[in-house]
């Protein structure tokens, strides 16, 4: 992992001092196990990101788990509908702490072009989202950047946000839609 | 500089309008045959945009479909689609014909297609189910019930098929707003669930 370059004392005496939190965060951020909540074309880009050309394994996040019990990063990739939102909420609750969420693409983040009665206008209304990846669908480079942002959040370099839409925001949105 | 080349002439098949103007073979239906078999059950028989359209009163739906499917000269054995139109926004709207049920049936043995239309009133949108005539019929009717709230009498299992069971509205009716009535905003936030 190139630790010798980062921590010079490793090369010499073979030991170094740190904090347990930092050591755990270092381990966590380099072994993210993503859970792909793929419902639409974003999931195809997710597959491209995972496979050899873009190779998410370079960042330690290549072990895609299809059980929420075994993963710590949910990638919401695609449209989420009225029927799917309770499923996503339950899956979010099934992921063991600590957990992070990427909202991938326009549909998961805002509803995208699907402003209809059955389309959730952004999953961040109902589950906490850490990183939004823009695009329709995002290119693999964008998703890789999103995972790197998650890594920064994990080791404390970036602030973790809770619900980004407050209840006041939601009320204002609902009022704007009643025309 | 060389002489300008003449513009290439497109072959006549590239003219979309001339292709559309040709009547499709499958639509050359024998109207006399249909009139002889079904004349006592239908209100009108005409050709609209190259398609044979028969209008009928809703109480005759099962008799008409039964003849269309089982008569060997007709043999319309495939229910291509059963759907509905909400006429609420039409200029000539009247509550007595709020909904129009549309049946499109196809005959594999003769390669012919026919469209059937029946008006349903606003206060009583009911029509008999095609159960027992077309095996796929009840499935398509469930979708029509889900989206338009048409009640199919005699249907063995008239439940919603696309929308969730708790849904209260019929979203393809024209008086239902496109963005819904707040159903998509009314979920519990994951962190508030105990």
Short mmCIF file of C-alpha atoms in Angstrom, two decimals:
data_model
loop_
_atom_site.label_atom_id
_atom_site.label_comp_id
_atom_site.label_asym_id
_atom_site.label_seq_id
_atom_site.Cartn_x
_atom_site.Cartn_y
_atom_site.Cartn_z
CA UNK A 1 0.00 0.00 0.00
CA UNK A 2 3.00 2.31 -0.07
CA UNK A 3 2.86 2.86 3.65
CA UNK A 4 6.65 3.13 3.88
CA UNK A 5 6.56 6.33 1.84
CA UNK A 6 3.74 7.79 3.90
CA UNK A 7 5.14 6.86 7.30
CA UNK A 8 8.91 7.06 7.30
CA UNK A 9 9.35 5.36 10.66
CA UNK A 10 7.98 2.13 9.20
CA UNK A 11 10.99 1.80 6.96
CA UNK A 12 13.40 2.33 9.84
CA UNK A 13 12.34 0.94 13.17
CA UNK A 14 9.35 -1.03 11.86
CA UNK A 15 6.75 0.53 14.13
CA UNK A 16 4.81 3.76 14.35
CA UNK A 17 2.24 5.32 16.61
CA UNK A 18 -1.25 6.38 15.54
CA UNK A 19 -4.80 6.53 16.85
CA UNK A 20 -7.09 3.50 16.73
CA UNK A 21 -9.80 5.60 15.07
CA UNK A 22 -7.46 6.54 12.27
CA UNK A 23 -6.30 2.99 11.79
CA UNK A 24 -9.90 1.73 11.62
CA UNK A 25 -10.89 4.50 9.24
CA UNK A 26 -7.93 3.67 7.04
CA UNK A 27 -9.06 0.07 6.90
CA UNK A 28 -12.69 0.97 6.25
CA UNK A 29 -12.07 3.43 3.47
CA UNK A 30 -9.87 1.03 1.55
CA UNK A 31 -12.26 -1.90 1.76
CA UNK A 32 -15.69 -0.49 0.98
CA UNK A 33 -18.18 -3.20 0.10
CA UNK A 34 -20.83 -1.62 -2.12
CA UNK A 35 -24.43 -2.76 -2.38
CA UNK A 36 -25.80 -1.86 -5.83
CA UNK A 37 -29.43 -0.76 -5.62
CA UNK A 38 -29.64 -0.78 -9.40
CA UNK A 39 -33.06 -0.07 -10.89
CA UNK A 40 -32.23 1.53 -14.23
CA UNK A 41 -29.50 2.46 -16.70
CA UNK A 42 -27.22 3.86 -13.96
CA UNK A 43 -26.72 0.25 -12.88
CA UNK A 44 -25.15 -0.46 -16.28
CA UNK A 45 -22.63 2.31 -15.67
CA UNK A 46 -22.09 0.84 -12.21
CA UNK A 47 -21.19 -2.48 -13.84
CA UNK A 48 -18.80 -0.70 -16.19
CA UNK A 49 -17.18 1.02 -13.21
CA UNK A 50 -16.70 -2.30 -11.45
CA UNK A 51 -15.26 -4.18 -14.40
CA UNK A 52 -11.73 -4.23 -15.67
CA UNK A 53 -11.57 -1.08 -17.80
CA UNK A 54 -12.28 1.28 -14.90
CA UNK A 55 -11.54 -1.26 -12.17
CA UNK A 56 -12.93 -0.13 -8.86
CA UNK A 57 -10.57 -2.63 -7.21
CA UNK A 58 -7.88 0.04 -7.47
CA UNK A 59 -9.74 1.83 -4.67
CA UNK A 60 -10.57 -1.27 -2.66
CA UNK A 61 -14.29 -1.20 -3.42
CA UNK A 62 -14.55 -4.17 -5.75
CA UNK A 63 -16.40 -6.63 -3.52
CA UNK A 64 -19.98 -6.06 -4.66
CA UNK A 65 -22.37 -7.64 -2.18
CA UNK A 66 -26.01 -8.33 -2.96
CA UNK A 67 -26.92 -8.65 0.70
CA UNK A 68 -27.28 -5.45 2.72
CA UNK A 69 -26.02 -7.31 5.80
CA UNK A 70 -22.59 -7.68 4.24
CA UNK A 71 -22.11 -4.23 2.75
CA UNK A 72 -21.44 -0.75 4.00
CA UNK A 73 -22.10 1.46 0.95
CA UNK A 74 -25.47 1.65 -0.83
CA UNK A 75 -25.26 2.92 -4.39
CA UNK A 76 -28.79 3.99 -5.38
CA UNK A 77 -28.45 3.68 -9.15
CA UNK A 78 -31.65 4.43 -11.00
CA UNK A 79 -35.26 5.48 -10.67
CA UNK A 80 -37.02 4.76 -7.39
CA UNK A 81 -40.79 4.49 -7.59
CA UNK A 82 -43.65 4.55 -5.15
CA UNK A 83 -43.50 0.78 -4.78
CA UNK A 84 -39.71 0.65 -4.50
CA UNK A 85 -39.17 3.34 -1.86
CA UNK A 86 -40.29 1.17 1.12
CA UNK A 87 -37.96 -1.54 -0.17
CA UNK A 88 -35.04 0.89 -0.30
CA UNK A 89 -35.84 2.17 3.19
CA UNK A 90 -35.87 -1.35 4.56
CA UNK A 91 -32.59 -2.21 2.84
CA UNK A 92 -31.05 0.95 4.24
CA UNK A 93 -32.06 -0.11 7.73
CA UNK A 94 -30.68 -3.61 7.19
CA UNK A 95 -27.18 -2.35 6.42
CA UNK A 96 -25.08 -2.55 9.58
CA UNK A 97 -23.45 0.61 10.89
CA UNK A 98 -21.29 2.29 9.81
CA UNK A 99 -22.93 2.84 6.43
CA UNK A 100 -22.79 5.35 3.62
CA UNK A 101 -25.07 6.14 0.69
CA UNK A 102 -24.29 7.36 -2.83
CA UNK A 103 -27.21 8.76 -4.83
CA UNK A 104 -26.08 8.02 -8.37
CA UNK A 105 -27.49 9.98 -11.29
CA UNK A 106 -30.26 12.48 -11.88
CA UNK A 107 -33.21 10.14 -11.16
CA UNK A 108 -32.07 8.96 -7.76
CA UNK A 109 -31.07 12.47 -6.73
CA UNK A 110 -34.01 14.53 -8.02
CA UNK A 111 -36.42 12.35 -9.97
CA UNK A 112 -34.78 13.40 -13.22
CA UNK A 113 -37.13 13.90 -16.13
CA UNK A 114 -39.74 11.66 -14.50
CA UNK A 115 -41.90 14.22 -12.71
CA UNK A 116 -44.86 11.86 -12.35
CA UNK A 117 -47.16 10.52 -9.68
CA UNK A 118 -45.17 7.37 -9.11
CA UNK A 119 -41.60 8.69 -9.17
CA UNK A 120 -39.76 9.62 -5.96
CA UNK A 121 -38.29 13.10 -6.46
CA UNK A 122 -34.98 12.35 -4.81
CA UNK A 123 -34.28 9.51 -2.39
CA UNK A 124 -32.58 11.95 0.00
CA UNK A 125 -36.04 12.88 1.25
CA UNK A 126 -36.34 9.52 2.95
CA UNK A 127 -32.85 8.08 3.44
CA UNK A 128 -29.69 10.06 4.31
CA UNK A 129 -27.42 10.54 1.30
CA UNK A 130 -23.71 11.30 1.66
CA UNK A 131 -22.61 11.87 -1.92
CA UNK A 132 -24.59 12.82 -5.03
CA UNK A 133 -23.07 11.77 -8.34
CA UNK A 134 -24.38 13.96 -11.18
CA UNK A 135 -25.04 12.66 -14.68
CA UNK A 136 -27.63 10.87 -16.74
CA UNK A 137 -26.17 8.36 -16.35
CA UNK A 138 -22.87 9.39 -14.75
CA UNK A 139 -19.71 8.26 -16.46
CA UNK A 140 -17.62 5.71 -14.56
CA UNK A 141 -15.11 8.46 -13.77
CA UNK A 142 -17.87 10.33 -11.94
CA UNK A 143 -18.81 7.31 -9.87
CA UNK A 144 -15.15 6.71 -9.02
CA UNK A 145 -14.97 10.32 -7.87
CA UNK A 146 -18.06 9.69 -5.75
CA UNK A 147 -16.41 6.71 -4.06
CA UNK A 148 -13.29 8.80 -3.45
CA UNK A 149 -15.52 11.40 -1.77
CA UNK A 150 -16.95 8.63 0.43
CA UNK A 151 -13.39 7.68 1.35
CA UNK A 152 -12.74 11.27 2.39
CA UNK A 153 -15.87 11.23 4.54
CA UNK A 154 -14.79 7.96 6.14
CA UNK A 155 -11.38 9.16 7.23
CA UNK A 156 -12.68 12.52 8.38
CA UNK A 157 -11.33 14.78 5.64
CA UNK A 158 -14.85 15.75 4.56
CA UNK A 159 -17.88 16.70 6.60
CA UNK A 160 -20.66 14.14 6.75
CA UNK A 161 -24.05 15.57 5.93
CA UNK A 162 -27.31 14.33 7.35
CA UNK A 163 -30.63 14.89 5.57
CA UNK A 164 -29.86 17.67 3.13
CA UNK A 165 -33.51 18.49 2.59
CA UNK A 166 -35.19 19.78 5.73
CA UNK A 167 -38.92 19.51 6.34
CA UNK A 168 -39.18 23.22 5.45
CA UNK A 169 -37.59 22.50 2.06
CA UNK A 170 -40.05 19.68 1.46
CA UNK A 171 -43.01 21.88 2.40
CA UNK A 172 -41.80 24.59 0.02
CA UNK A 173 -41.41 22.03 -2.77
CA UNK A 174 -44.90 20.68 -2.17
CA UNK A 175 -46.31 24.22 -2.23
CA UNK A 176 -44.53 24.93 -5.51
CA UNK A 177 -46.09 21.83 -7.07
CA UNK A 178 -49.71 22.68 -6.28
CA UNK A 179 -50.11 24.96 -9.29
CA UNK B 1 -13.13 22.55 -60.54
CA UNK B 2 -15.18 19.59 -61.66
CA UNK B 3 -18.80 19.94 -62.66
CA UNK B 4 -21.25 19.77 -59.74
CA UNK B 5 -22.78 16.36 -59.37
CA UNK B 6 -26.55 16.16 -59.74
CA UNK B 7 -28.37 15.59 -56.49
CA UNK B 8 -28.92 11.86 -55.93
CA UNK B 9 -32.45 10.75 -56.59
CA UNK B 10 -33.92 8.89 -53.64
CA UNK B 11 -35.69 5.70 -54.57
CA UNK B 12 -39.48 6.06 -54.32
CA UNK B 13 -39.65 3.82 -51.23
CA UNK B 14 -37.94 6.59 -49.22
CA UNK B 15 -41.01 8.77 -49.53
CA UNK B 16 -42.76 8.07 -46.26
CA UNK B 17 -46.05 9.55 -47.38
CA UNK B 18 -46.41 7.32 -50.40
CA UNK B 19 -45.74 4.29 -48.20
CA UNK B 20 -48.33 5.32 -45.65
CA UNK B 21 -50.91 5.94 -48.34
CA UNK B 22 -50.83 2.27 -49.37
CA UNK B 23 -53.50 0.34 -47.52
CA UNK B 24 -52.10 -2.44 -45.38
CA UNK B 25 -53.04 -5.89 -46.57
CA UNK B 26 -54.25 -7.06 -43.18
CA UNK B 27 -56.79 -4.25 -42.97
CA UNK B 28 -58.66 -5.23 -46.11
CA UNK B 29 -61.36 -6.85 -44.04
CA UNK B 30 -64.55 -8.18 -45.54
CA UNK B 31 -67.10 -5.78 -44.11
CA UNK B 32 -70.00 -7.76 -45.56
CA UNK B 33 -68.88 -10.83 -43.62
CA UNK B 34 -68.64 -8.87 -40.37
CA UNK B 35 -72.03 -7.27 -41.03
CA UNK B 36 -73.60 -10.69 -41.62
CA UNK B 37 -72.11 -12.25 -38.49
CA UNK B 38 -72.37 -9.31 -36.09
CA UNK B 39 -74.84 -6.89 -37.65
CA UNK B 40 -77.49 -7.52 -35.00
CA UNK B 41 -75.04 -6.72 -32.16
CA UNK B 42 -73.11 -3.66 -33.34
CA UNK B 43 -74.06 -0.02 -33.80
CA UNK B 44 -71.70 0.91 -36.62
CA UNK B 45 -68.99 -0.54 -38.81
CA UNK B 46 -66.53 1.80 -40.51
CA UNK B 47 -62.92 2.22 -41.59
CA UNK B 48 -60.90 4.78 -39.64
CA UNK B 49 -57.28 5.43 -40.71
CA UNK B 50 -57.25 2.12 -42.52
CA UNK B 51 -58.49 0.16 -39.51
CA UNK B 52 -61.85 -1.55 -39.23
CA UNK B 53 -63.72 -0.13 -36.23
CA UNK B 54 -66.92 -1.50 -34.81
CA UNK B 55 -68.91 0.40 -32.19
CA UNK B 56 -71.27 -1.46 -29.89
CA UNK B 57 -73.32 -1.16 -26.71
CA UNK B 58 -71.52 -2.46 -23.65
CA UNK B 59 -74.05 -5.20 -22.80
CA UNK B 60 -73.16 -7.00 -26.06
CA UNK B 61 -69.43 -7.28 -25.38
CA UNK B 62 -69.35 -10.98 -24.49
CA UNK B 63 -71.62 -12.00 -27.36
CA UNK B 64 -69.48 -10.09 -29.87
CA UNK B 65 -66.15 -11.40 -28.56
CA UNK B 66 -67.49 -14.95 -28.45
CA UNK B 67 -68.53 -14.81 -32.13
CA UNK B 68 -65.29 -13.10 -33.18
CA UNK B 69 -63.17 -15.75 -31.49
CA UNK B 70 -65.08 -18.96 -32.20
CA UNK B 71 -66.53 -18.42 -35.69
CA UNK B 72 -64.15 -20.22 -38.10
CA UNK B 73 -64.63 -17.58 -40.80
CA UNK B 74 -63.50 -14.88 -38.37
CA UNK B 75 -61.24 -16.68 -35.83
CA UNK B 76 -59.99 -13.57 -34.04
CA UNK B 77 -58.08 -15.66 -31.51
CA UNK B 78 -55.59 -13.09 -30.18
CA UNK B 79 -56.61 -10.21 -27.84
CA UNK B 80 -53.86 -7.80 -28.89
CA UNK B 81 -54.96 -5.18 -26.37
CA UNK B 82 -57.81 -4.19 -24.15
CA UNK B 83 -57.54 -0.56 -23.12
CA UNK B 84 -59.55 2.51 -22.30
CA UNK B 85 -59.72 6.22 -23.15
CA UNK B 86 -60.89 8.96 -20.79
CA UNK B 87 -62.84 11.50 -22.87
CA UNK B 88 -63.00 14.13 -20.11
CA UNK B 89 -60.89 16.71 -21.94
CA UNK B 90 -62.60 16.36 -25.31
CA UNK B 91 -64.55 19.29 -26.66
CA UNK B 92 -67.68 17.21 -27.20
CA UNK B 93 -67.48 15.55 -23.77
CA UNK B 94 -70.65 14.34 -22.15
CA UNK B 95 -70.87 12.28 -18.93
CA UNK B 96 -72.81 9.50 -20.65
CA UNK B 97 -69.67 8.59 -22.61
CA UNK B 98 -66.87 9.49 -20.23
CA UNK B 99 -64.85 6.35 -20.98
CA UNK B 100 -64.37 4.43 -24.21
CA UNK B 101 -63.37 0.80 -23.89
CA UNK B 102 -61.25 -0.39 -26.80
CA UNK B 103 -60.68 -4.02 -27.77
CA UNK B 104 -58.15 -4.82 -30.49
CA UNK B 105 -58.34 -8.42 -31.61
CA UNK B 106 -56.24 -10.19 -34.21
CA UNK B 107 -56.78 -13.30 -36.27
CA UNK B 108 -53.64 -15.37 -36.73
CA UNK B 109 -55.25 -17.69 -39.27
CA UNK B 110 -56.54 -14.87 -41.52
CA UNK B 111 -53.99 -12.15 -40.67
CA UNK B 112 -56.74 -9.60 -39.96
CA UNK B 113 -57.23 -7.09 -37.18
CA UNK B 114 -60.34 -5.36 -35.91
CA UNK B 115 -61.00 -2.69 -33.28
CA UNK B 116 -64.08 -2.62 -31.05
CA UNK B 117 -65.26 0.44 -29.13
CA UNK B 118 -67.91 0.84 -26.44
CA UNK B 119 -68.76 3.96 -24.44
CA UNK B 120 -69.15 3.78 -20.67
CA UNK B 121 -70.93 6.42 -18.54
CA UNK B 122 -69.13 8.39 -15.83
CA UNK B 123 -71.29 7.30 -12.89
CA UNK B 124 -71.26 3.60 -13.73
CA UNK B 125 -68.07 2.51 -15.55
CA UNK B 126 -68.86 -1.19 -15.79
CA UNK B 127 -68.48 -3.76 -18.56
CA UNK B 128 -68.49 -7.54 -18.62
CA UNK B 129 -65.14 -9.28 -18.34
CA UNK B 130 -63.79 -11.32 -21.24
CA UNK B 131 -62.99 -14.20 -18.86
CA UNK B 132 -63.67 -17.57 -20.47
CA UNK B 133 -63.39 -16.14 -23.99
CA UNK B 134 -59.79 -14.92 -24.07
CA UNK B 135 -57.40 -16.53 -21.59
CA UNK B 136 -55.17 -13.45 -21.49
CA UNK B 137 -58.11 -11.09 -21.16
CA UNK B 138 -58.41 -10.89 -17.36
CA UNK B 139 -54.76 -9.85 -17.04
CA UNK B 140 -55.16 -6.90 -19.41
CA UNK B 141 -58.42 -5.98 -17.68
CA UNK B 142 -56.65 -5.77 -14.34
CA UNK B 143 -54.39 -3.09 -15.79
CA UNK B 144 -57.40 -1.18 -17.15
CA UNK B 145 -59.00 -1.39 -13.70
CA UNK B 146 -55.76 -0.22 -12.09
CA UNK B 147 -55.36 2.83 -14.32
CA UNK B 148 -58.96 3.85 -15.11
CA UNK B 149 -61.12 2.22 -12.44
CA UNK B 150 -63.30 0.35 -14.92
CA UNK B 151 -65.17 -2.43 -13.13
CA UNK B 152 -65.19 -5.72 -15.05
CA UNK B 153 -68.18 -7.73 -13.92
CA UNK B 154 -67.51 -11.45 -13.64
CA UNK B 155 -63.75 -10.92 -13.37
CA UNK B 156 -62.26 -13.64 -11.15
CA UNK B 157 -59.53 -11.51 -9.52
CA UNK B 158 -59.99 -7.78 -10.04
CA UNK B 159 -57.01 -6.36 -8.13
CA UNK B 160 -54.45 -3.68 -8.92
CA UNK B 161 -51.54 -4.99 -10.97
CA UNK B 162 -49.07 -2.08 -11.33
CA UNK B 163 -49.85 0.37 -8.52
CA UNK B 164 -49.49 -0.69 -4.88
CA UNK B 165 -52.57 -2.15 -3.21
CA UNK B 166 -52.97 0.78 -0.83
CA UNK B 167 -53.18 3.27 -3.71
CA UNK B 168 -56.49 5.10 -3.72
CA UNK B 169 -56.70 6.74 -7.14
CA UNK B 170 -56.88 5.76 -10.80
CA UNK B 171 -53.91 7.64 -12.22
CA UNK B 172 -54.70 7.62 -15.95
CA UNK B 173 -58.04 9.36 -15.46
CA UNK B 174 -57.80 12.87 -16.83
CA UNK B 175 -58.95 14.49 -13.58
CA UNK B 176 -55.98 12.99 -11.73
CA UNK B 177 -52.96 15.33 -11.69
CA UNK B 178 -49.80 14.15 -13.45
CA UNK B 179 -47.66 14.60 -10.34
CA UNK B 180 -50.14 12.81 -8.11
CA UNK B 181 -51.79 13.94 -4.93
CA UNK B 182 -48.75 13.82 -2.66
CA UNK B 183 -48.37 10.04 -2.51
CA UNK B 184 -44.75 10.27 -3.64
CA UNK B 185 -43.90 12.69 -0.79
CA UNK B 186 -45.50 10.74 2.04
CA UNK B 187 -42.91 8.21 3.12
CA UNK B 188 -41.36 7.93 6.55
CA UNK B 189 -37.74 8.98 6.76
CA UNK B 190 -35.54 5.98 7.38
CA UNK B 191 -33.98 7.45 10.53
CA UNK B 192 -37.35 8.14 12.12
CA UNK B 193 -38.36 4.48 11.97
CA UNK B 194 -37.78 2.65 15.26
#
